[in-house]
Amino acid sequence: MVKYRTLDGTFGALANPTRRQIILRLRDGEASVGELAAPHRMSLPAISRHISVLEDAGLVFRRKEGRQQYCRLATSPLNEIDAWLRRFRDVPEMATEETKKGTR
Amino acid sequence: MVKYRTLDGTFGALANPTRRQIILRLRDGEASVGELAAPHRMSLPAISRHISVLEDAGLVFRRKEGRQQYCRLATSPLNEIDAWLRRFRDVPEMATEETKKGTR
DNA sequence: CCGATACTTAACCACTTTGTTAAGTGTAGC
DNA sequence: GCTACACTTAACAAAGTGGTTAAGTATCGG
């Protein structure tokens, strides 16, 4: 049930602290759903769905092994949003962030 | 009414194509709300709220001038998510994206 | 002052998100 | 086969999102 990978999906998947923590954990290598759930004080179904969201966004691959499901990080969507961000690399940002108190 | 700037807010703000288009437009410099709305087949209140979301995320500053409100891009939240993404720079990505058909 | 302009705010609706608990599915071990 | 384990799916509720139209608020131009 993998949905279409889009910037919407990727940004949306990352707009949640639990999901960001999960993929940060996955930098260190594969983990089962249970292992991913352990650090969070949240029900397993909740974590299961977070993982599904990450999977739909193409950020996580699953591999079944016995009764466990091992999750692995996929970084290509991250590269896509990184590429999108590069479009702002050369924007002439207002130097000092003067909110309006300044010279006017 | 500027809310707290968080990764959640920034990623959430970017998880919408209309809002991404708006800030892409703002790379080219300030624009009024009306100018930002013009390319979109959507009501002005809808655009107005999109801009508020961007503002709450710290991605847009507003400046009133007469009856117009000029919007300007702020890139620091983009830098923050860029910094967050860098945490994945050295992840040993699975080389070829073998979904399970492979060597096992 | 009066009407037009450039918005914002309010009220509403449909849909999605994010959590819960309860029930279901499949594998493991005896 | 039976029970425990490692999940997923279903059903639900509360809150958030994203659009609409209608009404409100300043400002400008005459």
mmCIF file of C-alpha atoms (C1' of nucleotides) in Angstrom:
data_model
loop_
_atom_site.group_PDB
_atom_site.id
_atom_site.type_symbol
_atom_site.label_atom_id
_atom_site.label_comp_id
_atom_site.label_asym_id
_atom_site.label_seq_id
_atom_site.Cartn_x
_atom_site.Cartn_y
_atom_site.Cartn_z
ATOM 1 C CA MET A 1 0.000 0.000 0.000
ATOM 2 C CA VAL A 2 2.717 2.446 -0.861
ATOM 3 C CA LYS A 3 1.370 5.787 -1.930
ATOM 4 C CA TYR A 4 2.833 8.210 -4.397
ATOM 5 C CA ARG A 5 6.022 9.859 -3.259
ATOM 6 C CA THR A 6 5.629 13.610 -3.352
ATOM 7 C CA LEU A 7 7.172 16.613 -1.699
ATOM 8 C CA ASP A 8 3.847 17.017 0.076
ATOM 9 C CA GLY A 9 4.119 13.543 1.482
ATOM 10 C CA THR A 10 7.730 13.907 2.512
ATOM 11 C CA PHE A 11 7.341 17.282 4.168
ATOM 12 C CA GLY A 12 4.134 16.083 5.778
ATOM 13 C CA ALA A 13 5.824 12.968 7.122
ATOM 14 C CA LEU A 14 8.593 15.063 8.641
ATOM 15 C CA ALA A 15 6.162 17.518 10.235
ATOM 16 C CA ASN A 16 5.813 15.317 13.281
ATOM 17 C CA PRO A 17 8.332 14.899 16.086
ATOM 18 C CA THR A 18 7.627 11.223 16.668
ATOM 19 C CA ARG A 19 8.244 10.413 13.031
ATOM 20 C CA ARG A 20 11.411 12.511 12.959
ATOM 21 C CA GLN A 21 12.681 10.628 15.998
ATOM 22 C CA ILE A 22 11.921 7.347 14.321
ATOM 23 C CA ILE A 23 13.922 8.087 11.227
ATOM 24 C CA LEU A 24 16.738 9.539 13.316
ATOM 25 C CA ARG A 25 16.841 6.205 15.096
ATOM 26 C CA LEU A 26 16.942 4.433 11.761
ATOM 27 C CA ARG A 27 20.199 6.154 10.864
ATOM 28 C CA ASP A 28 21.840 3.618 13.156
ATOM 29 C CA GLY A 29 20.490 0.733 11.134
ATOM 30 C CA GLU A 30 17.472 -1.496 10.867
ATOM 31 C CA ALA A 31 15.017 -1.816 13.714
ATOM 32 C CA SER A 32 11.849 -3.748 14.314
ATOM 33 C CA VAL A 33 8.554 -1.969 14.917
ATOM 34 C CA GLY A 34 8.753 -2.917 18.574
ATOM 35 C CA GLU A 35 12.247 -1.498 18.921
ATOM 36 C CA LEU A 36 11.142 1.700 17.238
ATOM 37 C CA ALA A 37 8.142 1.950 19.529
ATOM 38 C CA ALA A 38 10.039 1.345 22.772
ATOM 39 C CA PRO A 39 11.329 4.898 23.377
ATOM 40 C CA HIS A 40 7.896 6.432 22.900
ATOM 41 C CA ARG A 41 5.173 6.555 25.505
ATOM 42 C CA MET A 42 2.523 5.854 22.954
ATOM 43 C CA SER A 43 0.505 2.819 21.955
ATOM 44 C CA LEU A 44 1.890 0.395 19.399
ATOM 45 C CA PRO A 45 -0.899 1.046 16.897
ATOM 46 C CA ALA A 46 0.003 4.721 16.963
ATOM 47 C CA ILE A 47 3.636 3.945 16.182
ATOM 48 C CA SER A 48 2.590 1.421 13.574
ATOM 49 C CA ARG A 49 0.684 4.102 11.756
ATOM 50 C CA HIS A 50 3.526 6.587 12.020
ATOM 51 C CA ILE A 51 5.715 4.017 10.333
ATOM 52 C CA SER A 52 3.100 3.583 7.626
ATOM 53 C CA VAL A 53 3.129 7.304 6.995
ATOM 54 C CA LEU A 54 6.908 7.194 6.674
ATOM 55 C CA GLU A 55 6.591 4.215 4.354
ATOM 56 C CA ASP A 56 3.996 5.971 2.200
ATOM 57 C CA ALA A 57 6.368 8.896 1.946
ATOM 58 C CA GLY A 58 9.063 6.504 0.756
ATOM 59 C CA LEU A 59 11.233 7.189 3.783
ATOM 60 C CA VAL A 60 11.103 3.680 5.179
ATOM 61 C CA PHE A 61 11.236 0.205 3.725
ATOM 62 C CA ARG A 62 9.853 -2.800 5.534
ATOM 63 C CA ARG A 63 11.117 -6.340 5.561
ATOM 64 C CA LYS A 64 9.215 -9.147 7.226
ATOM 65 C CA GLU A 65 11.154 -11.713 9.147
ATOM 66 C CA GLY A 66 9.143 -14.137 11.184
ATOM 67 C CA ARG A 67 6.721 -12.152 13.250
ATOM 68 C CA GLN A 68 8.891 -9.098 13.204
ATOM 69 C CA GLN A 69 8.994 -6.355 10.653
ATOM 70 C CA TYR A 70 12.329 -4.717 10.212
ATOM 71 C CA CYS A 71 12.370 -1.133 9.069
ATOM 72 C CA ARG A 72 15.151 0.447 7.100
ATOM 73 C CA LEU A 73 15.688 4.052 6.221
ATOM 74 C CA ALA A 74 15.502 5.277 2.634
ATOM 75 C CA THR A 75 17.113 8.633 2.135
ATOM 76 C CA SER A 76 16.119 9.495 -1.420
ATOM 77 C CA PRO A 77 13.079 11.554 -0.364
ATOM 78 C CA LEU A 78 15.379 13.468 1.934
ATOM 79 C CA ASN A 79 17.607 14.197 -1.018
ATOM 80 C CA GLU A 80 14.591 15.447 -2.912
ATOM 81 C CA ILE A 81 13.649 17.975 -0.278
ATOM 82 C CA ASP A 82 17.291 18.883 0.038
ATOM 83 C CA ALA A 83 17.303 19.607 -3.691
ATOM 84 C CA TRP A 84 14.160 21.684 -3.309
ATOM 85 C CA LEU A 85 15.754 23.692 -0.520
ATOM 86 C CA ARG A 86 18.729 24.436 -2.724
ATOM 87 C CA ARG A 87 16.454 26.660 -4.770
ATOM 88 C CA PHE A 88 16.713 29.122 -1.895
ATOM 89 C CA ARG A 89 20.458 28.935 -1.577
ATOM 90 C CA ASP A 90 21.156 32.238 -3.269
ATOM 91 C CA VAL A 91 18.224 34.279 -2.014
ATOM 92 C CA PRO A 92 19.404 37.723 -0.896
ATOM 93 C CA GLU A 93 18.184 37.299 2.635
ATOM 94 C CA MET A 94 17.734 40.482 4.580
ATOM 95 C CA ALA A 95 21.039 40.634 6.377
ATOM 96 C CA THR A 96 20.045 41.427 9.928
ATOM 97 C CA GLU A 97 16.626 40.215 10.835
ATOM 98 C CA GLU A 98 15.089 43.590 11.567
ATOM 99 C CA THR A 99 11.435 43.079 12.133
ATOM 100 C CA LYS A 100 10.478 46.688 11.502
ATOM 101 C CA LYS A 101 12.047 48.494 14.445
ATOM 102 C CA GLY A 102 14.912 49.540 12.221
ATOM 103 C CA THR A 103 15.621 52.301 9.739
ATOM 104 C CA ARG A 104 12.249 52.127 7.994
ATOM 105 C CA MET B 1 0.171 36.700 16.150
ATOM 106 C CA VAL B 2 3.395 34.922 15.343
ATOM 107 C CA LYS B 3 3.524 31.451 16.806
ATOM 108 C CA TYR B 4 6.517 29.535 18.000
ATOM 109 C CA ARG B 5 8.928 28.560 15.275
ATOM 110 C CA THR B 6 9.495 24.842 15.319
ATOM 111 C CA LEU B 7 10.594 22.177 12.911
ATOM 112 C CA ASP B 8 7.029 20.935 13.056
ATOM 113 C CA GLY B 9 5.754 24.293 11.938
ATOM 114 C CA THR B 10 8.300 24.679 9.189
ATOM 115 C CA PHE B 11 7.883 21.200 7.761
ATOM 116 C CA GLY B 12 4.127 21.560 8.086
ATOM 117 C CA ALA B 13 4.132 24.882 6.286
ATOM 118 C CA LEU B 14 6.123 23.373 3.440
ATOM 119 C CA ALA B 15 3.849 20.348 3.159
ATOM 120 C CA ASN B 16 1.488 22.226 0.884
ATOM 121 C CA PRO B 17 2.039 23.029 -2.790
ATOM 122 C CA THR B 18 0.338 26.410 -2.675
ATOM 123 C CA ARG B 19 2.547 27.544 0.171
ATOM 124 C CA ARG B 20 5.665 26.221 -1.545
ATOM 125 C CA GLN B 21 4.744 28.144 -4.668
ATOM 126 C CA ILE B 22 4.241 31.269 -2.630
ATOM 127 C CA ILE B 23 7.658 31.176 -1.069
ATOM 128 C CA LEU B 24 9.242 30.261 -4.389
ATOM 129 C CA ARG B 25 7.663 33.419 -5.761
ATOM 130 C CA LEU B 26 9.084 35.374 -2.842
ATOM 131 C CA ARG B 27 12.619 34.459 -3.853
ATOM 132 C CA ASP B 28 12.236 37.158 -6.499
ATOM 133 C CA GLY B 29 11.518 39.767 -3.861
ATOM 134 C CA GLU B 30 8.648 41.302 -1.968
ATOM 135 C CA ALA B 31 5.089 40.900 -3.153
ATOM 136 C CA SER B 32 1.717 42.049 -1.903
ATOM 137 C CA VAL B 33 -0.914 39.556 -0.838
ATOM 138 C CA GLY B 34 -2.847 40.288 -4.004
ATOM 139 C CA GLU B 35 0.191 39.644 -6.174
ATOM 140 C CA LEU B 36 0.840 36.400 -4.364
ATOM 141 C CA ALA B 37 -2.773 35.352 -4.803
ATOM 142 C CA ALA B 38 -3.006 36.157 -8.513
ATOM 143 C CA PRO B 39 -1.454 32.947 -9.924
ATOM 144 C CA HIS B 40 -3.725 30.735 -7.841
ATOM 145 C CA ARG B 41 -7.300 29.868 -8.677
ATOM 146 C CA MET B 42 -8.346 30.120 -5.082
ATOM 147 C CA SER B 43 -10.156 32.682 -2.976
ATOM 148 C CA LEU B 44 -8.232 35.498 -1.350
ATOM 149 C CA PRO B 45 -9.104 34.396 2.193
ATOM 150 C CA ALA B 46 -7.586 31.019 1.422
ATOM 151 C CA ILE B 47 -4.350 32.620 0.271
ATOM 152 C CA SER B 48 -4.428 34.997 3.197
ATOM 153 C CA ARG B 49 -4.475 32.073 5.552
ATOM 154 C CA HIS B 50 -1.705 30.263 3.709
ATOM 155 C CA ILE B 51 0.397 33.358 4.187
ATOM 156 C CA SER B 52 -0.468 33.377 7.877
ATOM 157 C CA VAL B 53 0.721 29.795 8.147
ATOM 158 C CA LEU B 54 3.991 30.766 6.503
ATOM 159 C CA GLU B 55 4.259 33.729 8.825
ATOM 160 C CA ASP B 56 3.608 31.567 11.892
ATOM 161 C CA ALA B 57 6.364 29.268 10.701
ATOM 162 C CA GLY B 58 8.662 32.273 10.481
ATOM 163 C CA LEU B 59 9.066 31.901 6.746
ATOM 164 C CA VAL B 60 7.445 35.203 5.838
ATOM 165 C CA PHE B 61 7.569 38.706 7.230
ATOM 166 C CA ARG B 62 4.827 41.215 6.577
ATOM 167 C CA ARG B 63 5.075 44.942 6.124
ATOM 168 C CA LYS B 64 2.028 47.159 5.850
ATOM 169 C CA GLU B 65 2.097 49.953 3.357
ATOM 170 C CA GLY B 66 -1.165 51.758 2.788
ATOM 171 C CA ARG B 67 -3.809 49.178 2.180
ATOM 172 C CA GLN B 68 -1.318 46.668 0.901
ATOM 173 C CA GLN B 69 0.697 44.172 2.866
ATOM 174 C CA TYR B 70 4.052 43.334 1.410
ATOM 175 C CA CYS B 71 5.454 39.935 2.162
ATOM 176 C CA ARG B 72 9.110 39.125 2.313
ATOM 177 C CA LEU B 73 10.817 35.775 2.566
ATOM 178 C CA ALA B 74 12.762 34.773 5.653
ATOM 179 C CA THR B 75 15.122 31.916 5.052
ATOM 180 C CA SER B 76 16.314 31.080 8.537
ATOM 181 C CA PRO B 77 13.703 28.337 9.077
ATOM 182 C CA LEU B 78 14.848 26.836 5.800
ATOM 183 C CA ASN B 79 18.364 26.809 7.133
ATOM 184 C CA GLU B 80 17.123 25.042 10.217
ATOM 185 C CA ILE B 81 15.553 22.226 8.293
ATOM 186 C CA ASP B 82 18.616 22.117 6.105
ATOM 187 C CA ALA B 83 20.681 21.635 9.241
ATOM 188 C CA TRP B 84 18.358 18.905 10.395
ATOM 189 C CA LEU B 85 18.680 17.135 7.060
ATOM 190 C CA ARG B 86 22.439 17.199 7.376
ATOM 191 C CA ARG B 87 22.114 14.664 10.153
ATOM 192 C CA PHE B 88 21.391 12.149 7.418
ATOM 193 C CA ARG B 89 24.299 13.108 5.234
ATOM 194 C CA ASP B 90 26.476 10.162 6.135
ATOM 195 C CA VAL B 91 23.874 7.455 6.464
ATOM 196 C CA PRO B 92 25.029 4.274 4.732
ATOM 197 C CA GLU B 93 22.119 4.159 2.326
ATOM 198 C CA MET B 94 21.398 0.781 0.844
ATOM 199 C CA ALA B 95 23.274 0.998 -2.419
ATOM 200 C CA THR B 96 20.826 -0.481 -4.880
ATOM 201 C CA GLU B 97 17.244 -0.188 -3.820
ATOM 202 C CA GLU B 98 16.531 -3.891 -3.569
ATOM 203 C CA THR B 99 13.182 -4.323 -1.970
ATOM 204 C CA LYS B 100 13.646 -7.985 -1.037
ATOM 205 C CA LYS B 101 14.003 -9.735 -4.386
ATOM 206 C CA GLY B 102 17.743 -9.822 -3.962
ATOM 207 C CA THR B 103 20.296 -12.050 -2.300
ATOM 208 C CA ARG B 104 18.410 -12.384 0.950
ATOM 209 C "C1'" DC C 1 -18.228 61.904 3.151
ATOM 210 C "C1'" DC C 2 -18.683 57.943 -0.182
ATOM 211 C "C1'" DG C 3 -17.439 54.222 -2.864
ATOM 212 C "C1'" DA C 4 -13.782 51.252 -4.365
ATOM 213 C "C1'" DT C 5 -9.741 48.672 -3.123
ATOM 214 C "C1'" DA C 6 -6.956 45.449 -0.400
ATOM 215 C "C1'" DC C 7 -7.101 43.027 2.434
ATOM 216 C "C1'" DT C 8 -8.548 40.099 7.318
ATOM 217 C "C1'" DT C 9 -11.842 37.727 10.270
ATOM 218 C "C1'" DA C 10 -15.758 34.804 11.092
ATOM 219 C "C1'" DA C 11 -18.630 31.009 10.327
ATOM 220 C "C1'" DC C 12 -19.134 26.931 8.170
ATOM 221 C "C1'" DC C 13 -18.127 22.370 5.920
ATOM 222 C "C1'" DA C 14 -15.671 18.223 4.415
ATOM 223 C "C1'" DC C 15 -11.765 15.765 5.143
ATOM 224 C "C1'" DT C 16 -7.458 14.384 7.455
ATOM 225 C "C1'" DT C 17 -4.521 13.624 11.441
ATOM 226 C "C1'" DT C 18 -3.331 11.638 15.716
ATOM 227 C "C1'" DG C 19 -4.256 9.481 19.475
ATOM 228 C "C1'" DT C 20 -7.074 5.709 21.988
ATOM 229 C "C1'" DT C 21 -8.836 0.670 22.885
ATOM 230 C "C1'" DA C 22 -10.451 -3.687 21.029
ATOM 231 C "C1'" DA C 23 -10.212 -7.189 17.812
ATOM 232 C "C1'" DG C 24 -7.794 -9.699 14.052
ATOM 233 C "C1'" DT C 25 -3.686 -12.057 11.627
ATOM 234 C "C1'" DG C 26 0.313 -14.717 11.300
ATOM 235 C "C1'" DT C 27 4.448 -16.857 13.216
ATOM 236 C "C1'" DA C 28 6.992 -19.368 17.155
ATOM 237 C "C1'" DG C 29 7.446 -22.654 20.536
ATOM 238 C "C1'" DC C 30 5.802 -26.379 23.192
ATOM 239 C "C1'" DG D 1 -3.606 -27.528 18.697
ATOM 240 C "C1'" DC D 2 -2.871 -23.900 22.161
ATOM 241 C "C1'" DT D 3 -0.780 -19.917 23.882
ATOM 242 C "C1'" DA D 4 2.281 -16.090 23.549
ATOM 243 C "C1'" DC D 5 4.216 -12.752 20.756
ATOM 244 C "C1'" DA D 6 4.585 -9.057 17.218
ATOM 245 C "C1'" DC D 7 2.446 -6.862 15.086
ATOM 246 C "C1'" DT D 8 -1.884 -4.642 11.871
ATOM 247 C "C1'" DT D 9 -6.655 -3.263 11.216
ATOM 248 C "C1'" DA D 10 -10.957 -1.338 12.776
ATOM 249 C "C1'" DA D 11 -13.716 1.837 15.095
ATOM 250 C "C1'" DC D 12 -13.923 5.803 17.472
ATOM 251 C "C1'" DA D 13 -13.137 10.798 19.242
ATOM 252 C "C1'" DA D 14 -10.891 15.216 19.387
ATOM 253 C "C1'" DA D 15 -8.417 18.428 17.018
ATOM 254 C "C1'" DG D 16 -6.372 20.319 12.846
ATOM 255 C "C1'" DT D 17 -6.417 21.523 7.680
ATOM 256 C "C1'" DG D 18 -8.008 23.660 3.619
ATOM 257 C "C1'" DG D 19 -11.400 25.358 1.124
ATOM 258 C "C1'" DT D 20 -15.829 28.304 0.688
ATOM 259 C "C1'" DT D 21 -18.853 32.706 1.200
ATOM 260 C "C1'" DA D 22 -20.168 36.720 3.900
ATOM 261 C "C1'" DA D 23 -19.041 40.390 6.694
ATOM 262 C "C1'" DG D 24 -15.683 43.614 8.787
ATOM 263 C "C1'" DT D 25 -11.652 47.082 8.741
ATOM 264 C "C1'" DA D 26 -8.445 50.399 6.927
ATOM 265 C "C1'" DT D 27 -6.880 53.235 3.289
ATOM 266 C "C1'" DC D 28 -7.150 55.769 -1.178
ATOM 267 C "C1'" DG D 29 -9.213 58.798 -4.531
ATOM 268 C "C1'" DG D 30 -12.569 62.080 -5.758
#
